[in-house]
mmCIF file of C-alpha atoms in Angstrom:
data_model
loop_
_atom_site.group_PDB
_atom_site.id
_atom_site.type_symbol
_atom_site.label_atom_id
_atom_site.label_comp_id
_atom_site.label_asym_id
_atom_site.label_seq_id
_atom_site.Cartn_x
_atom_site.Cartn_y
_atom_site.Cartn_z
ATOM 1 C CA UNK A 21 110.774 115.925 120.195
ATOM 2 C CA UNK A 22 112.051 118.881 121.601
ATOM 3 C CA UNK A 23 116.180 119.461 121.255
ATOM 4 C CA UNK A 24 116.134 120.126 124.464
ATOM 5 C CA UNK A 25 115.741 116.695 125.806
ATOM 6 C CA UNK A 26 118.068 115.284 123.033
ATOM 7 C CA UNK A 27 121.223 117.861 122.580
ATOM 8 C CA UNK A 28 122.495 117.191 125.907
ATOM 9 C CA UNK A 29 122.180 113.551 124.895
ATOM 10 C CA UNK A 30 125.388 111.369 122.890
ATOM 11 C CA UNK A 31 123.555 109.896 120.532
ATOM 12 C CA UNK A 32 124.597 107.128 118.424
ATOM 13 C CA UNK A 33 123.402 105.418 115.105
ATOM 14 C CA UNK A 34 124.118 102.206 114.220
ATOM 15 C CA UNK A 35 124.035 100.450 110.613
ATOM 16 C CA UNK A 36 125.534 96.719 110.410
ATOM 17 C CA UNK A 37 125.821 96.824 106.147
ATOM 18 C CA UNK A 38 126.632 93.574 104.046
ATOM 19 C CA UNK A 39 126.025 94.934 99.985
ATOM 20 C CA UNK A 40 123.284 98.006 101.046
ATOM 21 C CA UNK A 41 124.750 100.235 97.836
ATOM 22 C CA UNK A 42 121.670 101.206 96.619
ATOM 23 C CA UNK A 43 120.254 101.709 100.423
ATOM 24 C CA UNK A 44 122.572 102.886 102.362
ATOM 25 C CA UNK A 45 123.013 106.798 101.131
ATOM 26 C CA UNK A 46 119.770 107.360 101.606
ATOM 27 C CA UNK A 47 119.046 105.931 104.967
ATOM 28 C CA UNK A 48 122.188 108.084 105.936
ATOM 29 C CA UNK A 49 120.837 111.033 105.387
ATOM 30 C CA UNK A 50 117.734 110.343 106.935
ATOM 31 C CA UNK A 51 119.294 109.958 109.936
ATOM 32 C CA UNK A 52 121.298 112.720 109.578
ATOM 33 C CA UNK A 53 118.076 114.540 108.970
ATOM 34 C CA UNK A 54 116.353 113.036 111.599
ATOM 35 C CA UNK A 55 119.170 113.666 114.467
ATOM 36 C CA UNK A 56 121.519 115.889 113.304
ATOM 37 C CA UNK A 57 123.526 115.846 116.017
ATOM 38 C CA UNK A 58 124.054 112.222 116.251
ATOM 39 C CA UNK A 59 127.391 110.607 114.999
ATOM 40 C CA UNK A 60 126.172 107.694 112.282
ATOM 41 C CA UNK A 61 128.403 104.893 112.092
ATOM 42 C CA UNK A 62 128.385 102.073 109.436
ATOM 43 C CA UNK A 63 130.190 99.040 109.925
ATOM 44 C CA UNK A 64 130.836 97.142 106.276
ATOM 45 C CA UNK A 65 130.798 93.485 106.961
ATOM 46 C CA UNK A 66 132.796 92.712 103.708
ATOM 47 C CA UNK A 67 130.235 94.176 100.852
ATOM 48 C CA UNK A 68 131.751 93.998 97.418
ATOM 49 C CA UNK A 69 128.814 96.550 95.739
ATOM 50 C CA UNK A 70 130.562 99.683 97.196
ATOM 51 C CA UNK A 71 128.741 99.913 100.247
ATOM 52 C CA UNK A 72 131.468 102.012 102.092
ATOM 53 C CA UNK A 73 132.348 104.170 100.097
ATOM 54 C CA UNK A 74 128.368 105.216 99.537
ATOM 55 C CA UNK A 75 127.908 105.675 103.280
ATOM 56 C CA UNK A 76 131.242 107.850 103.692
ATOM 57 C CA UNK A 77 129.681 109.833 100.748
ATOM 58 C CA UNK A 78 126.231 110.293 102.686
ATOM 59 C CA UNK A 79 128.578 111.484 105.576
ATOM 60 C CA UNK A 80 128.968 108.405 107.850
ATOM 61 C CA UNK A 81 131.798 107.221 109.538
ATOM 62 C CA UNK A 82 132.592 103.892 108.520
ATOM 63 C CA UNK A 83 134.448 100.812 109.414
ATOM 64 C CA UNK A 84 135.541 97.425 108.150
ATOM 65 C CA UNK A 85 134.076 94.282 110.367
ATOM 66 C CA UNK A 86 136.003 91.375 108.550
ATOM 67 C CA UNK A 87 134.586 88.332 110.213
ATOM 68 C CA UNK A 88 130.900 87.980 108.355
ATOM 69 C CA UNK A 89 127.868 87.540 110.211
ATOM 70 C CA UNK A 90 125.201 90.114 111.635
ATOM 71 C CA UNK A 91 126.383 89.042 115.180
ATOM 72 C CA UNK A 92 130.318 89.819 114.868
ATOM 73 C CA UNK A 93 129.180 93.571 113.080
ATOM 74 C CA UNK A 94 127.396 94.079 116.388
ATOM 75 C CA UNK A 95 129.232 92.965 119.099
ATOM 76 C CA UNK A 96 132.148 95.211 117.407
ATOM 77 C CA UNK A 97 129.877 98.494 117.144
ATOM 78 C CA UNK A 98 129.213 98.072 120.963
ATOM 79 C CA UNK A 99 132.416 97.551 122.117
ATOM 80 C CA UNK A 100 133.915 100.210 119.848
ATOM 81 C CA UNK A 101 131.742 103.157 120.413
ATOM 82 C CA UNK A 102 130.616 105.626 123.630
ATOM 83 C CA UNK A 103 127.431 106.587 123.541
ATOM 84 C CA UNK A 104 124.610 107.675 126.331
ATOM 85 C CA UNK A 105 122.047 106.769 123.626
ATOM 86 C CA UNK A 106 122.133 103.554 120.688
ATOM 87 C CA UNK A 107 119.881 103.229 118.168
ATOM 88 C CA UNK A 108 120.493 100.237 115.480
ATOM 89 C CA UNK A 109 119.017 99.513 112.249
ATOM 90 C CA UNK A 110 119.403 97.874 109.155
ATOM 91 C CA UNK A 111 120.927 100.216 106.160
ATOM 92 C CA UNK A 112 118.568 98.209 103.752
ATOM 93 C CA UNK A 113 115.910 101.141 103.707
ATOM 94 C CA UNK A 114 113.094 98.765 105.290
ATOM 95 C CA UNK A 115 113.210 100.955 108.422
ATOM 96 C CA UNK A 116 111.743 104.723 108.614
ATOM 97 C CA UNK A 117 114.879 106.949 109.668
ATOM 98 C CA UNK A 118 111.840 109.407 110.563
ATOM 99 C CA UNK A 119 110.953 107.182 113.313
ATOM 100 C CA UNK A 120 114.222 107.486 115.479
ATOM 101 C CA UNK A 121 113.164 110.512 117.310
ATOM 102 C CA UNK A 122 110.111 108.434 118.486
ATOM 103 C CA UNK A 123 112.141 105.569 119.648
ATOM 104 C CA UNK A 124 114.609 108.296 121.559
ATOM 105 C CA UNK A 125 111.664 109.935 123.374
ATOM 106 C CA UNK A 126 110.391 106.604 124.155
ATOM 107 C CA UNK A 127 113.672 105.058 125.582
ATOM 108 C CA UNK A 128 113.557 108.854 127.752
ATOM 109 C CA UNK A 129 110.176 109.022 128.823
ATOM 110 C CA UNK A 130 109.715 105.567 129.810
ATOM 111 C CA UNK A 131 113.222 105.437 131.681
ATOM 112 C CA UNK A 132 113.306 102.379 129.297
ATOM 113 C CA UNK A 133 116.986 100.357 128.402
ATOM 114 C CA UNK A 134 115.621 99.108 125.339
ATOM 115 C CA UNK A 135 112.934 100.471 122.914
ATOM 116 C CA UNK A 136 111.928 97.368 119.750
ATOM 117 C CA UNK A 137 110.341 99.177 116.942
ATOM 118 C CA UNK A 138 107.775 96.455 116.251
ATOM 119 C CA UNK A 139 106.871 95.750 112.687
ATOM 120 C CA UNK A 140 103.987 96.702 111.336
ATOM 121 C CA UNK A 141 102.886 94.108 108.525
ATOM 122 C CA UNK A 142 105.632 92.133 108.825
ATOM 123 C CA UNK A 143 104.003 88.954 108.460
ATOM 124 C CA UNK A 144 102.249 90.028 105.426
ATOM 125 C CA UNK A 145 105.618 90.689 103.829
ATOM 126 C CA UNK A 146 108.831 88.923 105.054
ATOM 127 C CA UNK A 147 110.179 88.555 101.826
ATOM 128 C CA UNK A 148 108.685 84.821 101.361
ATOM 129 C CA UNK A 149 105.865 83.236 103.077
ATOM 130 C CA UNK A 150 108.354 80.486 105.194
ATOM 131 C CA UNK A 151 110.010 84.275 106.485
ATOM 132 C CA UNK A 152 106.670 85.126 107.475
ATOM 133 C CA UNK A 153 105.761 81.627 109.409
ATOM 134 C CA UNK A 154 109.090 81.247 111.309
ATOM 135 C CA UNK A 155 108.394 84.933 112.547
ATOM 136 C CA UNK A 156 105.169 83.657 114.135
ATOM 137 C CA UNK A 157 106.368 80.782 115.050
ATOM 138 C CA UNK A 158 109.904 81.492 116.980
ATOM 139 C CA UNK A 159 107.563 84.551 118.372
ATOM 140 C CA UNK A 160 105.593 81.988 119.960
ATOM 141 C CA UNK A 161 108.280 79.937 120.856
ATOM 142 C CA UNK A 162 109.915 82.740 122.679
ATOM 143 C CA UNK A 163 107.152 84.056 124.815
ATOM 144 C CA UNK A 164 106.604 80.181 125.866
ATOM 145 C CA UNK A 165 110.378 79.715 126.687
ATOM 146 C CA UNK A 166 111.502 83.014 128.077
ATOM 147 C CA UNK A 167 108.153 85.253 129.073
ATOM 148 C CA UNK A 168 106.016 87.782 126.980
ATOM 149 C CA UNK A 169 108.004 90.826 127.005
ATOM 150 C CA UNK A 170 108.343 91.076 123.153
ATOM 151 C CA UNK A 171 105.737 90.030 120.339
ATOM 152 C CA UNK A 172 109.006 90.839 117.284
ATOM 153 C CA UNK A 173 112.029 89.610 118.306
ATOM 154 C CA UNK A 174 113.710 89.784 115.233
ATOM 155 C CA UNK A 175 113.078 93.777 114.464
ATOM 156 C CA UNK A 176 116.300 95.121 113.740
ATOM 157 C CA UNK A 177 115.083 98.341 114.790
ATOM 158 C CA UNK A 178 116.034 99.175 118.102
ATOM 159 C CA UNK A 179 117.292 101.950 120.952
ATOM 160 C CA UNK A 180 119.432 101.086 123.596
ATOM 161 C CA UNK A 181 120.695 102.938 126.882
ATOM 162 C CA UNK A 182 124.303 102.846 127.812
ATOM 163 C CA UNK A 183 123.649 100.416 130.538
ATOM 164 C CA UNK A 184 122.738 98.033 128.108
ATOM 165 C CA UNK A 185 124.613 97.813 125.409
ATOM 166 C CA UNK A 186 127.903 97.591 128.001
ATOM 167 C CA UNK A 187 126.356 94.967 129.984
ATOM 168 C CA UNK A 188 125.390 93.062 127.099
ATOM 169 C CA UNK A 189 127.607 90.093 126.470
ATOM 170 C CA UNK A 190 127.090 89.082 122.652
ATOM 171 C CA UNK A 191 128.481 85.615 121.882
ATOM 172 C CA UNK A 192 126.126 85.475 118.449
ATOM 173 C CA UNK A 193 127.573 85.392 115.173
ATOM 174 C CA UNK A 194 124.661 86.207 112.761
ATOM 175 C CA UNK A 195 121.206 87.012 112.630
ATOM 176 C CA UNK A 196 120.164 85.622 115.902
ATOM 177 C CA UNK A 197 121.633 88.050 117.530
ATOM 178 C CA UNK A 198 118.419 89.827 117.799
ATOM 179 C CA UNK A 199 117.175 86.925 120.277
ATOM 180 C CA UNK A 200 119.824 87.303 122.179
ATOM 181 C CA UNK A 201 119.510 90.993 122.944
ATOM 182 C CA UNK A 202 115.879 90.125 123.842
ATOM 183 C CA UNK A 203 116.862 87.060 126.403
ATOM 184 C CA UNK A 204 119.497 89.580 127.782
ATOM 185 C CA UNK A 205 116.621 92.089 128.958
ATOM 186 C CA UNK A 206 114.327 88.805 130.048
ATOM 187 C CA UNK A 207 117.156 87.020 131.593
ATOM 188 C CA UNK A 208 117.938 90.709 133.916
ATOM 189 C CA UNK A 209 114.632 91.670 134.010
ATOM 190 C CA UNK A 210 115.395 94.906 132.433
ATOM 191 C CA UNK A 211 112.496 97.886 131.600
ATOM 192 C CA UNK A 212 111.880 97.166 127.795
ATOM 193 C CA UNK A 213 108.972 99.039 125.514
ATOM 194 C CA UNK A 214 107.613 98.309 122.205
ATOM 195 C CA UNK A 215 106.803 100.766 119.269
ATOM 196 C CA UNK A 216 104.960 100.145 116.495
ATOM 197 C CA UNK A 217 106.417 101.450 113.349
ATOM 198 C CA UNK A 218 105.555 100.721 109.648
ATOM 199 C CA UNK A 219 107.882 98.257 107.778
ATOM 200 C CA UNK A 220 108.844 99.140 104.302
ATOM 201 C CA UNK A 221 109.515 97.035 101.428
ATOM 202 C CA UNK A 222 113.394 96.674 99.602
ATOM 203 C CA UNK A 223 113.426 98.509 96.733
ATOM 204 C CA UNK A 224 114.370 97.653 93.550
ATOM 205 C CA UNK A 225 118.023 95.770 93.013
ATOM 206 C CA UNK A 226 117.916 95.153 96.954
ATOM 207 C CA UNK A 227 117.944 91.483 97.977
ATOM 208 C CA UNK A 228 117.398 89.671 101.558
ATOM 209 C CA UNK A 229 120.493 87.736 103.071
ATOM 210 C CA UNK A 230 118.329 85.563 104.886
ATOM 211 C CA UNK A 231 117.907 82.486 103.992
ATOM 212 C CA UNK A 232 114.467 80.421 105.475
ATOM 213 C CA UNK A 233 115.842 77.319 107.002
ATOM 214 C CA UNK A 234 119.287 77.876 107.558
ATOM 215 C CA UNK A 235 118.620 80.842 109.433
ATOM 216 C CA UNK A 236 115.969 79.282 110.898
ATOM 217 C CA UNK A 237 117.866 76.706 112.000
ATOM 218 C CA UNK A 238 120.680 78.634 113.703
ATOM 219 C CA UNK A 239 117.874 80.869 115.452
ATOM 220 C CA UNK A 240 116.635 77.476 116.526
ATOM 221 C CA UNK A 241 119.995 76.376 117.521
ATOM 222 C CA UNK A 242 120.101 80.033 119.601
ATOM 223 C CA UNK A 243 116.833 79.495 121.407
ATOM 224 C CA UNK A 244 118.173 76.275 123.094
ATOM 225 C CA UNK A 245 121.654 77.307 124.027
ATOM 226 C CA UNK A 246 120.394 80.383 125.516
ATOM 227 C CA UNK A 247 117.579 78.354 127.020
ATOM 228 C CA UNK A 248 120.354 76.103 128.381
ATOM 229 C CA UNK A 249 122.143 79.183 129.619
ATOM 230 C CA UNK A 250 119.527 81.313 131.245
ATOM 231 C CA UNK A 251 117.312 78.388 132.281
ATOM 232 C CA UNK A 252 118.980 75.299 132.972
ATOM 233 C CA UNK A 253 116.729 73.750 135.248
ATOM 234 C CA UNK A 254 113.516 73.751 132.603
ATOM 235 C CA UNK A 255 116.009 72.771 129.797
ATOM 236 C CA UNK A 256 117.716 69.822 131.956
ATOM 237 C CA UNK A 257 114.313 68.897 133.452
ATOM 238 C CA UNK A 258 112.712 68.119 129.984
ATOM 239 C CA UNK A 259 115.290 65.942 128.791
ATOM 240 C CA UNK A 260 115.203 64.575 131.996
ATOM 241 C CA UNK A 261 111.667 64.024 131.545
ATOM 242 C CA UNK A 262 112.274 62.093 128.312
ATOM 243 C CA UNK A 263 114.510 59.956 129.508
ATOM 244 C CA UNK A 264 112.195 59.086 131.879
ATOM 245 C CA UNK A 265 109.607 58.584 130.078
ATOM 246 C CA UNK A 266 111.684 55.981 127.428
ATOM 247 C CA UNK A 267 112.834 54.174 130.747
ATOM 248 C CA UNK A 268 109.242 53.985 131.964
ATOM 249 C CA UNK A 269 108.472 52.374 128.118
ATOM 250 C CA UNK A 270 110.612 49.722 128.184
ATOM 251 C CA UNK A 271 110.312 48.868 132.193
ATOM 252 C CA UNK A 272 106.609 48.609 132.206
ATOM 253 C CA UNK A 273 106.279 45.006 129.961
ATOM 254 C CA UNK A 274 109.183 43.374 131.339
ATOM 255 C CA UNK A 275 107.660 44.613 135.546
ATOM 256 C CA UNK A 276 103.932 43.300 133.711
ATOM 257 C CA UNK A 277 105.758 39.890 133.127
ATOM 258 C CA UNK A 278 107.622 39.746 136.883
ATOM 259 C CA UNK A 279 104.429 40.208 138.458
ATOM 260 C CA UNK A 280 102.778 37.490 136.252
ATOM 261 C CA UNK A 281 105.390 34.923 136.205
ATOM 262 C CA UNK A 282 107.427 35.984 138.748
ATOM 263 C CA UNK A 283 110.258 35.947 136.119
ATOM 264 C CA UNK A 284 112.484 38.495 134.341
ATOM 265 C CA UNK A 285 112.926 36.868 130.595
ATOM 266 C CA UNK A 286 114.431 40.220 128.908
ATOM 267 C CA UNK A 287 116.944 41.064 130.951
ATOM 268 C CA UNK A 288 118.910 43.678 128.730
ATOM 269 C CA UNK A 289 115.407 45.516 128.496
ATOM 270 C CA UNK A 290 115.681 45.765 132.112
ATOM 271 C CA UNK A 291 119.084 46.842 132.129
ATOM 272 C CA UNK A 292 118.666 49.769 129.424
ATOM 273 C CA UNK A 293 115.715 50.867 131.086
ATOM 274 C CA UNK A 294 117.305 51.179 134.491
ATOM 275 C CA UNK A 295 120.341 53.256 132.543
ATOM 276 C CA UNK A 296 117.936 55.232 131.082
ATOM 277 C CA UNK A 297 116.274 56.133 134.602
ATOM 278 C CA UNK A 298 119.891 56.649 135.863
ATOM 279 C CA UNK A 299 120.781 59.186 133.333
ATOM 280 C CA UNK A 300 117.227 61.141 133.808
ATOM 281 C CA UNK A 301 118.249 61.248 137.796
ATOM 282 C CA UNK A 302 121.988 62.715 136.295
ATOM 283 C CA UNK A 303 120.093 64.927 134.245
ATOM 284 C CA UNK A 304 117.431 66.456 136.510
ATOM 285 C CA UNK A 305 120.692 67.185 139.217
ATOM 286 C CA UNK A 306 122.524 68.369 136.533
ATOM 287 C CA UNK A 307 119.859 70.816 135.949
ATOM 288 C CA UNK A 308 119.097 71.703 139.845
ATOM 289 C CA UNK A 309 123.027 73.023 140.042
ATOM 290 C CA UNK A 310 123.313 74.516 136.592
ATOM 291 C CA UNK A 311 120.318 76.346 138.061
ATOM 292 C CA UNK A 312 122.264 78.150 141.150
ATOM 293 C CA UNK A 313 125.245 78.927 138.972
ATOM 294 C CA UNK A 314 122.782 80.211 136.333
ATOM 295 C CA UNK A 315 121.294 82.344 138.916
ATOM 296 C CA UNK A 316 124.751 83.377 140.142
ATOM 297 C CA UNK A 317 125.799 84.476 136.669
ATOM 298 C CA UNK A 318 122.573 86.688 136.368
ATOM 299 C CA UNK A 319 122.926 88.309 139.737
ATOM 300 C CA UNK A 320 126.358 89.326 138.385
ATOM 301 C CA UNK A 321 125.006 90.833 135.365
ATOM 302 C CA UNK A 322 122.726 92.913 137.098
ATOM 303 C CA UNK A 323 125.471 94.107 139.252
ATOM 304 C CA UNK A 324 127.302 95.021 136.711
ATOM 305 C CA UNK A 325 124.652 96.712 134.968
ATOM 306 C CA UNK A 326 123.539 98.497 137.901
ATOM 307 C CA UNK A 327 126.853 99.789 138.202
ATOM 308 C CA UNK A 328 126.628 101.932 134.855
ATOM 309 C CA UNK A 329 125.624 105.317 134.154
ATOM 310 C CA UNK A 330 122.429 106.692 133.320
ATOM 311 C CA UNK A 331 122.045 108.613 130.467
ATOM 312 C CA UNK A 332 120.560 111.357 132.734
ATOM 313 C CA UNK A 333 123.681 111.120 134.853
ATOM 314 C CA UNK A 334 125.768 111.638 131.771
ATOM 315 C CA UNK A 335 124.496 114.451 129.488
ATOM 316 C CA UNK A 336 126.293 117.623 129.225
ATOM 317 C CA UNK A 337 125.361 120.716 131.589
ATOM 318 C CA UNK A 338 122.381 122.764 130.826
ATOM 319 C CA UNK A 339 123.490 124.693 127.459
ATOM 320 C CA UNK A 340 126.668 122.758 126.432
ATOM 321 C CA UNK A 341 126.780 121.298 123.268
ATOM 322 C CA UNK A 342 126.810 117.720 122.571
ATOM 323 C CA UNK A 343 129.948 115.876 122.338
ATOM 324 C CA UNK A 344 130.299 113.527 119.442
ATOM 325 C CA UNK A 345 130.065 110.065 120.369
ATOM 326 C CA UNK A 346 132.911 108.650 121.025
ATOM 327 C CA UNK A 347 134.553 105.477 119.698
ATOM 328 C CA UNK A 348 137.714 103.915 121.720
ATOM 329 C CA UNK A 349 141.216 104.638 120.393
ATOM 330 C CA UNK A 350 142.613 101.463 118.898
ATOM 331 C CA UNK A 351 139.136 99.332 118.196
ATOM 332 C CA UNK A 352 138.094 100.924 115.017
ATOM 333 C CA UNK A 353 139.948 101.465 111.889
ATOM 334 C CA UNK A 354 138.602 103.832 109.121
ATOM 335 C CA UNK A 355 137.792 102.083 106.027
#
């Protein structure tokens, strides 16, 4: 890419760390090779191995997120640092440093607000063959729930525009906060883009902090309270539609016997059944006014995303070098 196009450009790199020692110098520099104007900032979510003090030695600048979780690390990094341009990844070395220039040009040539570096092979090594089934599955389960802009929701590899990250309200706490970026861009109908890049493997003495089903079942957890959020009226509507379907269940013998005998023996069948058609009718209203106010909510975000800058309206004139980017006085303490 040429420099042109970038050293106009704040540019910001991102590395959420929880025990990356024997990762995270080298994935430094690699950014630091890759973009060497870009300020590199790694957040330590409480390692014990020396994390920190390896990234300040690579030459990043680094801060202390106490409260653990994936989540808290990045809703701090985007509401401590100014950037026009984010890019995020993991500082375990499974991502290609090499391959942030190609996820820059991409966010700029596409106009894009998001850029997911897709990973190549990723079912073929997730760490463990139940990593590699959930990935297909809660794919799946996404583009039925929420549309087919993505096919890897969980790559931790990504580049964001300004408008983004500061209209993105993060309310995750671990790794499903991946999801949520990606129901953020859905939800607003924002321009995303894919990239394919090649997915490396840990190396030696570096271990996964995922674990299959309790991760699993917080992502889980995620997809239906964002479903709830951003779609109330499906997510009402098929609870709704169970209730109805239990009333229906018990109604039907007890209506079959009324019509035969002209008698209603099971009274308390009737009764639950008519409660349970009662609370579908609560439900499916429920969901028909969570709806509007859902709706409302969005048209807000967009709003307020509209009302951003560009990165295009915020680079330096023609010739100027690149500012560092710029983290707010007061959120971040050196570590």
């Amino acid at each position: 890419m040429a420099r042109s196009r970038t050293d106009k450009l704040d540019i910001a790199v991102l590395l959420p760390c929880y025990n990356e020692a024997a990762t995270i110098g080298p994935v430094v520099r690699g950014f630091r090779a890759t973009l060497p104007d870009a300020a590199i900032h790694v957040y330590d979510n409480n390692s014990t191995d020396g994390t920190a003090l390896q990234a300040m030695l690579a030459g990043a600048h680094v801060v202390r997120e106490r409260r653990q979780g994936k989540g808290h690390v990045v809703r701090r990094m985007f509401a401590d640092i100014d950037a026009d341009i984010y890019i995020i990844a993991d500082g375990d070395g499974t991502y290609t440093p090499g391959d942030a220039e190609e996820l820059v040009r991409t966010l700029l040539t596409e106009r894009a607000d998001m850029v997911v570096g897709t990973r190549r092979g990723v079912h073929a090594d997730a760490g463990r063959q139940g990593h590699a089934l959930g990935n297909r599955l809660f794919n799946l389960l996404y583009r039925t729930i929420f549309g087919p802009d993505f096919t890897d929701i969980f790559s931790g590899y990504r580049a964001f525009s300004r408008r983004f990250v500061k209209s993105f309200p993060a309310v995750s706490g671990g790794f499903e906060i991946e999801t949520e970026m990606s129901v953020h861009a859905s939800r607003l109908k924002l321009p995303v883009s894919e990239l394919e890049l090649d997915y490396g493997r840990r190396p030696e003495g570096s271990h996964s902090k995922l674990s299959t089903f309790r991760d699993g079942g917080k992502i889980l957890w995620m997809f239906a309270m964002l479903m709830k959020e951003t779609r109330p009226f499906a997510f009402f509507s098929t609870i709704s539609a169970t209730f109805m379907l239990a009333s229906l269940g018990f109604m039907a013998p007890v209506l079959a016997e009324y019509f035969q005998t002209g008698l209603v023996s099971r009274m308390p069948t009737w009764v639950l059944s008519m409660a349970l058609m009662m609370i579908s009718f609560m439900l499916f209203t429920a969901g028909v006014i969570l709806d509007s106010v859902a709706r409302a909510r969005a048209e807000q975000l967009r709003i307020h995303y509209m009302s951003l800058e560009t990165p295009s309206a915020t680079k330096a004139p023609l010739g100027e070098a690149a500012p560092a980017s710029r983290t707010r006085p007061g959120k971040a303490d050196a570590a």
